[in-house]
Short mmCIF file of C-alpha atoms in Angstrom, two decimals:
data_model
loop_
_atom_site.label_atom_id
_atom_site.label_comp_id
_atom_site.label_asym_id
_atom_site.label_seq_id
_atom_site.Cartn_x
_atom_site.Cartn_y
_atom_site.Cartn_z
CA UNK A 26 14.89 0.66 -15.42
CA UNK A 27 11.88 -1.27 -15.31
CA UNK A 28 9.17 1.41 -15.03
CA UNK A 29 6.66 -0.93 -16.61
CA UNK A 30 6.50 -2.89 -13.89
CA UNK A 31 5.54 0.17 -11.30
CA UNK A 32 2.32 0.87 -10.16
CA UNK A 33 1.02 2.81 -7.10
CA UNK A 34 -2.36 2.49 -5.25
CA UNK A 35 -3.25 5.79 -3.87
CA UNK A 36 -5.97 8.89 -3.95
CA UNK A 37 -5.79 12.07 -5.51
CA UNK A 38 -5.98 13.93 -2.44
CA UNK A 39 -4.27 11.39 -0.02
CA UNK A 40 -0.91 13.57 1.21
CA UNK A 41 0.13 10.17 1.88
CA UNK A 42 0.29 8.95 -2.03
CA UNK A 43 1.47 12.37 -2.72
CA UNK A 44 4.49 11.81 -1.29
CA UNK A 45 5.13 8.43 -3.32
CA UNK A 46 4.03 10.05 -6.60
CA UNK A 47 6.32 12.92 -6.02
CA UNK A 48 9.24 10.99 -5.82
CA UNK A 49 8.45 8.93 -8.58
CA UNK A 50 7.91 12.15 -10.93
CA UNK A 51 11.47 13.52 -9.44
CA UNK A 52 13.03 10.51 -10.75
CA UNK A 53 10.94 10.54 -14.04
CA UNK A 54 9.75 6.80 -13.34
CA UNK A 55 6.48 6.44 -15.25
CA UNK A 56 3.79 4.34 -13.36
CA UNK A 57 0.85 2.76 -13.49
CA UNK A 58 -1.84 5.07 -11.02
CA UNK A 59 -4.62 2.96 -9.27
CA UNK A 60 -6.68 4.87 -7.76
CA UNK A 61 -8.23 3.80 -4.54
CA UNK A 62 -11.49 5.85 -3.48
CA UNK A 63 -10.96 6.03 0.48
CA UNK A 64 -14.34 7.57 0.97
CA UNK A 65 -15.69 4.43 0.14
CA UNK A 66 -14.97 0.65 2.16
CA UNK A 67 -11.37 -0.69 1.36
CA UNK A 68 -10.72 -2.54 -1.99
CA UNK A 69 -9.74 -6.09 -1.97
CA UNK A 70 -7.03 -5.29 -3.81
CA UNK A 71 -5.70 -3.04 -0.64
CA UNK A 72 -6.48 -5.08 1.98
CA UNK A 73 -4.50 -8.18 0.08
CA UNK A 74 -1.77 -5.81 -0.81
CA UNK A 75 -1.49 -3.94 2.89
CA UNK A 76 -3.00 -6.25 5.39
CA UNK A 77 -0.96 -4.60 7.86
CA UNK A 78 -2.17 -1.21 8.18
CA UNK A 79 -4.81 -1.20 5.28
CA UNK A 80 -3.89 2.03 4.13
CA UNK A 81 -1.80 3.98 0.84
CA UNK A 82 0.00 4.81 -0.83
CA UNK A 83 1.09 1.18 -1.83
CA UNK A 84 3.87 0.96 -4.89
CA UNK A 85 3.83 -2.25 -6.57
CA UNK A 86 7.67 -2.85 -7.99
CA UNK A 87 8.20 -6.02 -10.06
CA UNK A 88 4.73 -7.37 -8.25
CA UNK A 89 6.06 -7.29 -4.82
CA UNK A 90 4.10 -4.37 -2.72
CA UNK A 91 6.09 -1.54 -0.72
CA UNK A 92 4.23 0.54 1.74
CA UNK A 93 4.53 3.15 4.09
CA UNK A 94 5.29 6.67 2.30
CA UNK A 95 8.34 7.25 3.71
CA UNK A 96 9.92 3.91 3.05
CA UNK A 97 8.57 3.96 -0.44
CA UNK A 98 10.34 7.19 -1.01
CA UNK A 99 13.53 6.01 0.07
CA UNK A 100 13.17 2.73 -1.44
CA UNK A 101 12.60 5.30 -4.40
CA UNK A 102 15.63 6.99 -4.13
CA UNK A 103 17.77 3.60 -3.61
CA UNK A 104 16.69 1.80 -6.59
CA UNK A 105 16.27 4.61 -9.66
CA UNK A 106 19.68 6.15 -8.17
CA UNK A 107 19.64 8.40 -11.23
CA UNK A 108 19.81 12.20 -10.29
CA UNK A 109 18.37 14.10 -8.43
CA UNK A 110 19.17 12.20 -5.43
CA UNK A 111 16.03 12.62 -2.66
CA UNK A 112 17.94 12.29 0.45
CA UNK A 113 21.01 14.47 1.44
CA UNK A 114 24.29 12.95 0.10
CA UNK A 115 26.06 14.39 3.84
CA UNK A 116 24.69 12.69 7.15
CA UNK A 117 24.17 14.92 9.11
CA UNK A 118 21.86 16.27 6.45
CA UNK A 119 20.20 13.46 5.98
CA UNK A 120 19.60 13.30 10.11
CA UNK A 121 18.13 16.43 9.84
CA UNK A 122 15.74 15.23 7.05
CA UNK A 123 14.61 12.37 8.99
CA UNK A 124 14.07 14.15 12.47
CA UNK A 125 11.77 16.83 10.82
CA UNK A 126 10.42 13.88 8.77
CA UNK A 127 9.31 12.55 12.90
CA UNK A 128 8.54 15.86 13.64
CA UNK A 129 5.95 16.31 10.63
CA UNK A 130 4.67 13.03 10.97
CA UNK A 131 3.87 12.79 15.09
CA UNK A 132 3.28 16.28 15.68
CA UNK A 133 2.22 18.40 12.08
CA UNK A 134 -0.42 15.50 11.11
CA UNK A 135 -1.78 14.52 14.11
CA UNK A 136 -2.48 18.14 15.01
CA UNK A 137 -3.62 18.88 11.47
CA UNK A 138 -6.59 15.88 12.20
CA UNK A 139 -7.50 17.45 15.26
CA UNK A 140 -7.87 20.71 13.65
CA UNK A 141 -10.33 19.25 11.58
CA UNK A 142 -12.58 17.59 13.54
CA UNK A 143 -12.76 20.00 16.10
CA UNK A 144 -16.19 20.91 16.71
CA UNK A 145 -16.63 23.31 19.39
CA UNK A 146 -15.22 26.20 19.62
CA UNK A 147 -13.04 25.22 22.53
CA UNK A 148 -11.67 22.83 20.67
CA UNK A 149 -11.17 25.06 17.48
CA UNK A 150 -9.21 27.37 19.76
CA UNK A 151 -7.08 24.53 21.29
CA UNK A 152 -6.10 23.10 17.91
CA UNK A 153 -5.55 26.24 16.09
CA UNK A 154 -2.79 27.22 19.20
CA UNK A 155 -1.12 23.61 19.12
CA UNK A 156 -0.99 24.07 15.13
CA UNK A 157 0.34 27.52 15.30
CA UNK A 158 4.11 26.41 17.64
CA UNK A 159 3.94 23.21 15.09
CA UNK A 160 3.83 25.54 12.20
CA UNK A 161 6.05 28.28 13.66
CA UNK A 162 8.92 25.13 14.52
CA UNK A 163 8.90 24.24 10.94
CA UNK A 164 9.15 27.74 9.75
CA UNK A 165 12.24 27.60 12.15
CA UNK A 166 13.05 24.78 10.90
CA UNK A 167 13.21 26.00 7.26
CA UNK A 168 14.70 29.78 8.19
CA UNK A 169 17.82 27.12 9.93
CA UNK A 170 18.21 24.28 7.25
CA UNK A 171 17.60 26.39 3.96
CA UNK A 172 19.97 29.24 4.40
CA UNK A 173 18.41 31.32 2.53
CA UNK A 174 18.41 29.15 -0.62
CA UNK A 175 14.40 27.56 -2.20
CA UNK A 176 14.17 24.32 -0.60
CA UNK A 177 14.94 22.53 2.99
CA UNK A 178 17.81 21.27 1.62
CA UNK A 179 19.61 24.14 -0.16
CA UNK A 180 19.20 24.57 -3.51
CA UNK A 181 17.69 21.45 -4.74
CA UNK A 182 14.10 19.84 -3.93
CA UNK A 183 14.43 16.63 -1.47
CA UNK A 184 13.10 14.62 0.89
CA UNK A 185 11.74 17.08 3.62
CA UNK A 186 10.10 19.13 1.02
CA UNK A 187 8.68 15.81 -0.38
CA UNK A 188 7.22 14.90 2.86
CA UNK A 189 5.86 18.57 4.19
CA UNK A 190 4.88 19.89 0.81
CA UNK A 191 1.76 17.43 0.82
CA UNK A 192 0.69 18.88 4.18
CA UNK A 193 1.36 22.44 3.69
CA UNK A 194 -2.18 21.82 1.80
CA UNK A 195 -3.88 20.73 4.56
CA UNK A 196 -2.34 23.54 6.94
CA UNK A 197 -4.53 25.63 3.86
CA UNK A 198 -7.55 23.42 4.53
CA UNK A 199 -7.67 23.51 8.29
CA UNK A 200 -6.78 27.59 8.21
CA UNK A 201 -9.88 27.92 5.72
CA UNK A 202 -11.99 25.20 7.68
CA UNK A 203 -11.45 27.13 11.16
CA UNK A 204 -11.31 30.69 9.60
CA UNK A 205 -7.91 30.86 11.19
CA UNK A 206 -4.31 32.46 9.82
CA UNK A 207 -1.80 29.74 10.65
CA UNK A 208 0.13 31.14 7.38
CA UNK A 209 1.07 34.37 6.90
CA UNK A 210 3.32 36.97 5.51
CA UNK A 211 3.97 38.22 9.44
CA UNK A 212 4.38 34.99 10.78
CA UNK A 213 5.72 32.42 7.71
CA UNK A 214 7.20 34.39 5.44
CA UNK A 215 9.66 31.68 4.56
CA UNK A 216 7.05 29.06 4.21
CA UNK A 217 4.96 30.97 2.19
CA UNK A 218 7.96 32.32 -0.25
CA UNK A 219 9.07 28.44 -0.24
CA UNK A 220 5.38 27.06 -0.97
CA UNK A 221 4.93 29.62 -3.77
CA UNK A 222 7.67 30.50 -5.40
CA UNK A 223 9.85 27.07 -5.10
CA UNK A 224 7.11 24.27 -4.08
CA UNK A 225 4.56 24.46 -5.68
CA UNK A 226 6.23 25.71 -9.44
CA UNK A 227 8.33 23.21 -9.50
CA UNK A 228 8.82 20.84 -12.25
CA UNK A 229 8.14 17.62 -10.52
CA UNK A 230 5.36 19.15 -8.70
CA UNK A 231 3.08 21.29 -10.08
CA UNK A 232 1.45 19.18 -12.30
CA UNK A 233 0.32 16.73 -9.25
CA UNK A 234 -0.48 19.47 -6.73
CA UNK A 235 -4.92 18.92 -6.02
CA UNK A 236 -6.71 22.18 -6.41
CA UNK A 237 -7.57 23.78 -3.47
CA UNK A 238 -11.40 24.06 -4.11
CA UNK A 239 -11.45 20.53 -4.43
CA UNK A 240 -9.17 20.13 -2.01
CA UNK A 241 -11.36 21.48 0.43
CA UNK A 242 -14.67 19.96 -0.52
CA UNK A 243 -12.78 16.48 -0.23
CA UNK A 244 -11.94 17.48 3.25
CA UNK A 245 -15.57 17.85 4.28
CA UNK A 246 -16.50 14.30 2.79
CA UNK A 247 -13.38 13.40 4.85
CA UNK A 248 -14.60 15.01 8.18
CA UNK A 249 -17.06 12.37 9.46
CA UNK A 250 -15.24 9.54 8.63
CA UNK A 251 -12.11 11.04 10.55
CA UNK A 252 -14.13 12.09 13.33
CA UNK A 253 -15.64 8.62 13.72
CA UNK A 254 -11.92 7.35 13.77
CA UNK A 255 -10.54 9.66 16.35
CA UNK A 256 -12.85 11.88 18.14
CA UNK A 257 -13.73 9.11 20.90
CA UNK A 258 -9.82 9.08 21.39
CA UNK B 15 37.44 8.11 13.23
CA UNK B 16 36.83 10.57 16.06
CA UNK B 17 35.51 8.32 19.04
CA UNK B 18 36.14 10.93 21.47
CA UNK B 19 33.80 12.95 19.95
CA UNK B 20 30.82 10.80 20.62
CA UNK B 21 28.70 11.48 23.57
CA UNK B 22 25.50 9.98 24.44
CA UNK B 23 23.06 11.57 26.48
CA UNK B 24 20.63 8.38 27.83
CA UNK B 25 18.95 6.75 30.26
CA UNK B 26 20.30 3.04 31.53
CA UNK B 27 16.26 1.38 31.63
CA UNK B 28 15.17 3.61 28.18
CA UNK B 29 14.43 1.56 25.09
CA UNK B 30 14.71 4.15 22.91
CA UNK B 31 18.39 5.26 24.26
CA UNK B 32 19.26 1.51 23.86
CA UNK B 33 18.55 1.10 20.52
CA UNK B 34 21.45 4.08 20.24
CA UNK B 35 23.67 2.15 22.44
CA UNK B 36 23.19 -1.52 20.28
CA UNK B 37 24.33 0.97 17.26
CA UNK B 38 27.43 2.42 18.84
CA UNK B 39 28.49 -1.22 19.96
CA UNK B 40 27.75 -2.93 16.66
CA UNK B 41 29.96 -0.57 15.24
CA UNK B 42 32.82 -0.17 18.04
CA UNK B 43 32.51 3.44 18.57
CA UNK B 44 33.28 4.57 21.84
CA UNK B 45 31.55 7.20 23.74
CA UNK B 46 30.89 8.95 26.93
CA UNK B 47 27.55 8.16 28.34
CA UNK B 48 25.54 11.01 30.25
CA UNK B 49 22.68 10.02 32.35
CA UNK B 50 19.60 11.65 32.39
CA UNK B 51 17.19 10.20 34.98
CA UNK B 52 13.96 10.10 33.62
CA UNK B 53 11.99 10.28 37.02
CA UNK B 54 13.01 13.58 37.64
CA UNK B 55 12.53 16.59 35.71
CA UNK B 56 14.27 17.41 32.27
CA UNK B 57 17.89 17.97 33.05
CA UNK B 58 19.29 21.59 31.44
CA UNK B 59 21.52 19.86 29.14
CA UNK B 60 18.57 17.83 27.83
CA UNK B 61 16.63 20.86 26.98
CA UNK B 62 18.84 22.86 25.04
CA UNK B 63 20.04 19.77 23.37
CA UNK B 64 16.73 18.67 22.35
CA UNK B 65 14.17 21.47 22.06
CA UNK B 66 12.26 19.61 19.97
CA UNK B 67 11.14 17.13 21.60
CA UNK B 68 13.10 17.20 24.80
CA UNK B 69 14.02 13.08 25.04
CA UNK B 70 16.45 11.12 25.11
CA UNK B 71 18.34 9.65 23.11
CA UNK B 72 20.78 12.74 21.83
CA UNK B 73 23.79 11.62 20.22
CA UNK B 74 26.22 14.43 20.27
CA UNK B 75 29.03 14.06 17.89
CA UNK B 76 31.59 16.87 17.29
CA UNK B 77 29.43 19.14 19.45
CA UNK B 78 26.45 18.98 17.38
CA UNK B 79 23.18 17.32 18.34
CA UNK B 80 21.08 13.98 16.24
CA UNK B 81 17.83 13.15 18.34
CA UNK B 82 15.67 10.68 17.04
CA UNK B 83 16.49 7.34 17.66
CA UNK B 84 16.00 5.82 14.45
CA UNK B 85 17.82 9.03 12.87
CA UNK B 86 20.64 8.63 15.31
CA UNK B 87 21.21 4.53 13.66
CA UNK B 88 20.82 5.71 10.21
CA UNK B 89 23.71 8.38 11.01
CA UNK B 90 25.66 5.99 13.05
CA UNK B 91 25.62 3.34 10.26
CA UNK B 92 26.34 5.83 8.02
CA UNK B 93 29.53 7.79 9.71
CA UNK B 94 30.83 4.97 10.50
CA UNK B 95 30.71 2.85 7.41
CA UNK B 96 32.79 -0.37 8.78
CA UNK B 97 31.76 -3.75 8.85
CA UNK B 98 29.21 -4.78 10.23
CA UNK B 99 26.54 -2.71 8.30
CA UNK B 100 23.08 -2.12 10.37
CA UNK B 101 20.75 -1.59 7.45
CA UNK B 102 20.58 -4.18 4.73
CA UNK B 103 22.33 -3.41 1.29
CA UNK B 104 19.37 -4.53 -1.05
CA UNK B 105 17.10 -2.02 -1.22
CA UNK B 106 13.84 -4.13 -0.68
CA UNK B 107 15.33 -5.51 2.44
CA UNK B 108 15.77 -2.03 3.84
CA UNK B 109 12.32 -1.08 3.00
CA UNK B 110 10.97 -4.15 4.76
CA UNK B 111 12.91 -3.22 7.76
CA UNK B 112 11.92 0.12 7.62
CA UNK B 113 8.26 -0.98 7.02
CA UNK B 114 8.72 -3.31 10.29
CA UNK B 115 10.43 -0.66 12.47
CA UNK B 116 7.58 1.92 11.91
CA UNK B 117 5.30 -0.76 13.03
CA UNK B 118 7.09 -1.14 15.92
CA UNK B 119 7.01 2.81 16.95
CA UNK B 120 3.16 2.98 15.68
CA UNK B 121 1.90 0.11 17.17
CA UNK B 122 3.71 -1.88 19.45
CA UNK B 123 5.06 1.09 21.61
CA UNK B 124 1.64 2.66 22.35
CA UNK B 125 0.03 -0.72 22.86
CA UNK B 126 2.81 -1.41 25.50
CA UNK B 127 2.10 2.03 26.96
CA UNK B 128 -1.63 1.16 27.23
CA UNK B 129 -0.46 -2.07 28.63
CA UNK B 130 1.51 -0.35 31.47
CA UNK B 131 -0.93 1.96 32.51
CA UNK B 132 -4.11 -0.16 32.41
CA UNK B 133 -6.17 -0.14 35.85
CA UNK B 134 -8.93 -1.85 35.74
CA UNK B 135 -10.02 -5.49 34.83
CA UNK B 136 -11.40 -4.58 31.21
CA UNK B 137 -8.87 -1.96 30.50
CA UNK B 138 -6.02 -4.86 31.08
CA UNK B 139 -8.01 -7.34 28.92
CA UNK B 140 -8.19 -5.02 26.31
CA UNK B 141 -4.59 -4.23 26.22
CA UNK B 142 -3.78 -7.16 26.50
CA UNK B 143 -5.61 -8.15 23.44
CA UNK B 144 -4.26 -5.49 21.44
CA UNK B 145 -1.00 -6.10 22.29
CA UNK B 146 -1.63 -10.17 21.21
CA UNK B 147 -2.43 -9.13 17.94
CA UNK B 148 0.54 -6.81 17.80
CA UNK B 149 3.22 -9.48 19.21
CA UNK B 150 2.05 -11.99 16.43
CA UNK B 151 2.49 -10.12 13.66
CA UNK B 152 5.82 -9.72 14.56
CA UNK B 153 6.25 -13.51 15.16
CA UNK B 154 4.81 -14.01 11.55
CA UNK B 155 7.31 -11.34 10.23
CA UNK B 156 10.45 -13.03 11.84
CA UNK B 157 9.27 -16.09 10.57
CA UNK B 158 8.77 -14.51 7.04
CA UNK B 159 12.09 -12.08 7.07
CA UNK B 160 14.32 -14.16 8.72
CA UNK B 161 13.97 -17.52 6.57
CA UNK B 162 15.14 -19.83 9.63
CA UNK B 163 18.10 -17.59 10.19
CA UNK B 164 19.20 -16.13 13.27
CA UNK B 165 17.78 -12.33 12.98
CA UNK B 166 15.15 -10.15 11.37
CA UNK B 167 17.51 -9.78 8.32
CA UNK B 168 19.30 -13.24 8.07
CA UNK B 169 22.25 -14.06 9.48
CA UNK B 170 23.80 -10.98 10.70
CA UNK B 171 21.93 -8.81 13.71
CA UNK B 172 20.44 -5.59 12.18
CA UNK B 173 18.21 -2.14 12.09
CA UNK B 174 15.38 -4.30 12.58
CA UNK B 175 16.78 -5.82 15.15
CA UNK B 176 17.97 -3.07 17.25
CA UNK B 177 15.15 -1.44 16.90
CA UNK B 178 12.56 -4.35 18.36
CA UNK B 179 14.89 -6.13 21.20
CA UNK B 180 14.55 -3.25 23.53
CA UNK B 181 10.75 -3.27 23.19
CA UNK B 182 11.19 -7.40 23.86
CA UNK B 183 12.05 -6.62 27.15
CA UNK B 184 9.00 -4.33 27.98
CA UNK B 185 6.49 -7.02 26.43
CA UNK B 186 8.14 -8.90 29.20
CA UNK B 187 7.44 -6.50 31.80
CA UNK B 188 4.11 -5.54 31.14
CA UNK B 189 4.00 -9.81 30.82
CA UNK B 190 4.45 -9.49 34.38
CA UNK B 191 2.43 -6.66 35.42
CA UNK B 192 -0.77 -8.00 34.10
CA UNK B 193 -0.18 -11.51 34.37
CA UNK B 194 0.01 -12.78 31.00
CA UNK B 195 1.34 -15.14 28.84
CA UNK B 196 2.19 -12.54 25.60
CA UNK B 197 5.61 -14.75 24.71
CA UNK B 198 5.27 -18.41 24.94
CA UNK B 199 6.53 -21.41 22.99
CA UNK B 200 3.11 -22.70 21.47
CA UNK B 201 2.44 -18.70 20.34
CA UNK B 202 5.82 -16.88 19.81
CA UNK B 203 8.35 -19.66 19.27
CA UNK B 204 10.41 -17.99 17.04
CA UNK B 205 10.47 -14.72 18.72
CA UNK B 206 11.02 -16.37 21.76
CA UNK B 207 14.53 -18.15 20.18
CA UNK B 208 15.32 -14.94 18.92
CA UNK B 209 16.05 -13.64 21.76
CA UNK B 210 17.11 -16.11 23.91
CA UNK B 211 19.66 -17.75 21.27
CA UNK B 212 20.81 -14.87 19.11
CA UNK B 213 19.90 -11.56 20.38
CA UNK B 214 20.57 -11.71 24.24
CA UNK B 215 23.69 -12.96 24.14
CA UNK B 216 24.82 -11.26 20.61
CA UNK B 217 28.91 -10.01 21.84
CA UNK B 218 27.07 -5.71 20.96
CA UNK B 219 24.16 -6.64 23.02
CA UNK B 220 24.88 -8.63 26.19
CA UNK B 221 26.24 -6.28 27.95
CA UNK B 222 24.08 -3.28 27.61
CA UNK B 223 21.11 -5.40 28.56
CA UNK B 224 19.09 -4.02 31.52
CA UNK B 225 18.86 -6.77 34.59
CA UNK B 226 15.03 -7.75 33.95
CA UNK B 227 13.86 -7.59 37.82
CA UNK B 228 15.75 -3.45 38.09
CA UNK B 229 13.53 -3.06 34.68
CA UNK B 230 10.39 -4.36 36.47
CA UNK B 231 11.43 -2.14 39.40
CA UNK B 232 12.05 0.92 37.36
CA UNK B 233 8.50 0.27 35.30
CA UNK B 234 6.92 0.54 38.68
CA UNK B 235 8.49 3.91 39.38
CA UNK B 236 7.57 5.13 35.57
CA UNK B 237 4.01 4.04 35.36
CA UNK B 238 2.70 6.85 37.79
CA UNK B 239 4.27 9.73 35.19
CA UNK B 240 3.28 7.52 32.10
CA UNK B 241 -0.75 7.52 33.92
CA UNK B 242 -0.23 11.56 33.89
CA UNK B 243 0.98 11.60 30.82
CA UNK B 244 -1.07 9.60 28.52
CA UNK B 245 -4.39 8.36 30.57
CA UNK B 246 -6.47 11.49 30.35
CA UNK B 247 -5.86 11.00 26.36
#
């Protein structure tokens, strides 16, 4: 299947390259991990690789570079077809995967950046209330599509628990960062039960998942460099 | 194949409800379409249709809601799996297409935004400049993806596609309102072919394209609730 010739640029706390290297451990591709230290100015090897956003995850299959996490997932889950499949088998499913896919990606992570660059505590208050109906629509979102069974697509892991599980982290982050309770027994019970007792235990996942210590301490290396990015926005 | 299920709530100037449209006519589906006029405020339907995000495009087949409008031209390639296929078969292909339409709806749309609402001298320029760099690396990728062929992905029109040509016409219009010279033949020659020898007058496309001066008309009427909406940001 060619797994020799995969490699992936990312970062061991990038959600982003999480994402890729989930996948690729749900489909038991081995890879090649370089590791590209984005506290630190971009490598060559990056900016040759991505010129067009300069960022990872990047997966390198047969020499020819992929980016973008969610195209590299599905481009994933095309070529190793082997089960488990990623995305739904039924449409509709798979609809539903992609709109909360859009929902995570232009509403959860911007919201999740300005929750941790907020400063004052104006701002705190502002981003903790637009995270908390973000947070509350995907624990919705997950009471709805679940029903009742571990993961956002039933009973087997797939692609919206792929692409929120790396994020659910930084919801921890940003709660911990702003002394905050955006998860909560009360208020996300089914998030919680699905981070900790499907999520996070799971096979393909656990043995990726950051700690959260170091998780956090990233995340205030992280803080200037993101608010020199979007705070004048 | 259950045609008179289909119903497509849209807008007749809206890009995004367009892209929907180009899908339903690639593939011969037909549908009722349901106006929602975008100057005035959110129409009932609308709301409990899309929640989420309350915008249009909503595809409504068999009574059930897809928003999204890439998710709404995945499902409509997929439900209706007859010739001609939107998304290409080889896997790399999609992902380049996928790679392409993301930098469409990161970049290009909120650098035409910008480009619409700009007021003052250096606030065009700048746009303007943005939006230069944006337009040519989409010249360089037709030129790369298309190998001399007639679309994005060779000879037959596609995702990628669908999803740029109703953004073509808005780098038009904000051409006009600023007075610049964003498509020409020295700087965007195959762009400009694109769409004046295959896309425009592709048999799926012709007729759903909006009559350029009503679009400049209509962008007149918009740009006062796009200034509320985004200019404080």
């Amino acid at each position: 299947m060619g797994e020799s010739n995969v490699k992936l640029v990312g970062y061991w706390p990038s959600p982003f390259a999480l994402r890729a290297r989930l996948a690729l451990h749900l489909k038991s591709v081995s890879y090649e991990f370089i590791e590209e230290n984005l506290l630190e100015p971009r490598s060559e090897l990056l900016l040759k690789l991505n010129p067009l956003h300069k960022k990872i995850p990047v997966l390198i299959h047969h020499g020819e570079p992929i980016i973008e996490s969610q195209a590299i997932v599905e481009y994933i889950d095309e070529v190793w077809p082997n089960a488990p499949s990623i995305l739904p088998s039924d449409a509709r499913q798979r609809a539903d995967a992609r709109i909360w896919v859009s929902y995570i990606d232009e509403k959860l992570i911007p919201a999740l950046i300005v929750g941790l660059i907020a400063e004052t505590e104006d701002a705190k208050r502002a981003a903790i209330a637009e995270l908390e109906e973000t947070v509350g629509m995907l624990e919705r979102a997950l009471r709805k599509l679940s029903k009742g069974k571990h993961f956002f697509g039933g009973d087997n892991i797939g692609y919206l628990d792929i692409a929120f599980g790396p994020f659910f982290l930084w919801i921890e982050v940003v709660d911990k960062f702003n002394e905050a309770k955006l998860l909560s027994e009360a208020k996300t019970p089914c998030l919680l039960r699905w981070a900790h007792k499907s999520f996070f235990s799971h096979a393909a996942v656990k043995d990726l998942l950051p700690d959260p210590e170091k998780l956090a301490e990233y995340a205030v290396k992280l803080r200037p460099i993101l608010i020199a990015r979007f705070a004048s926005k």
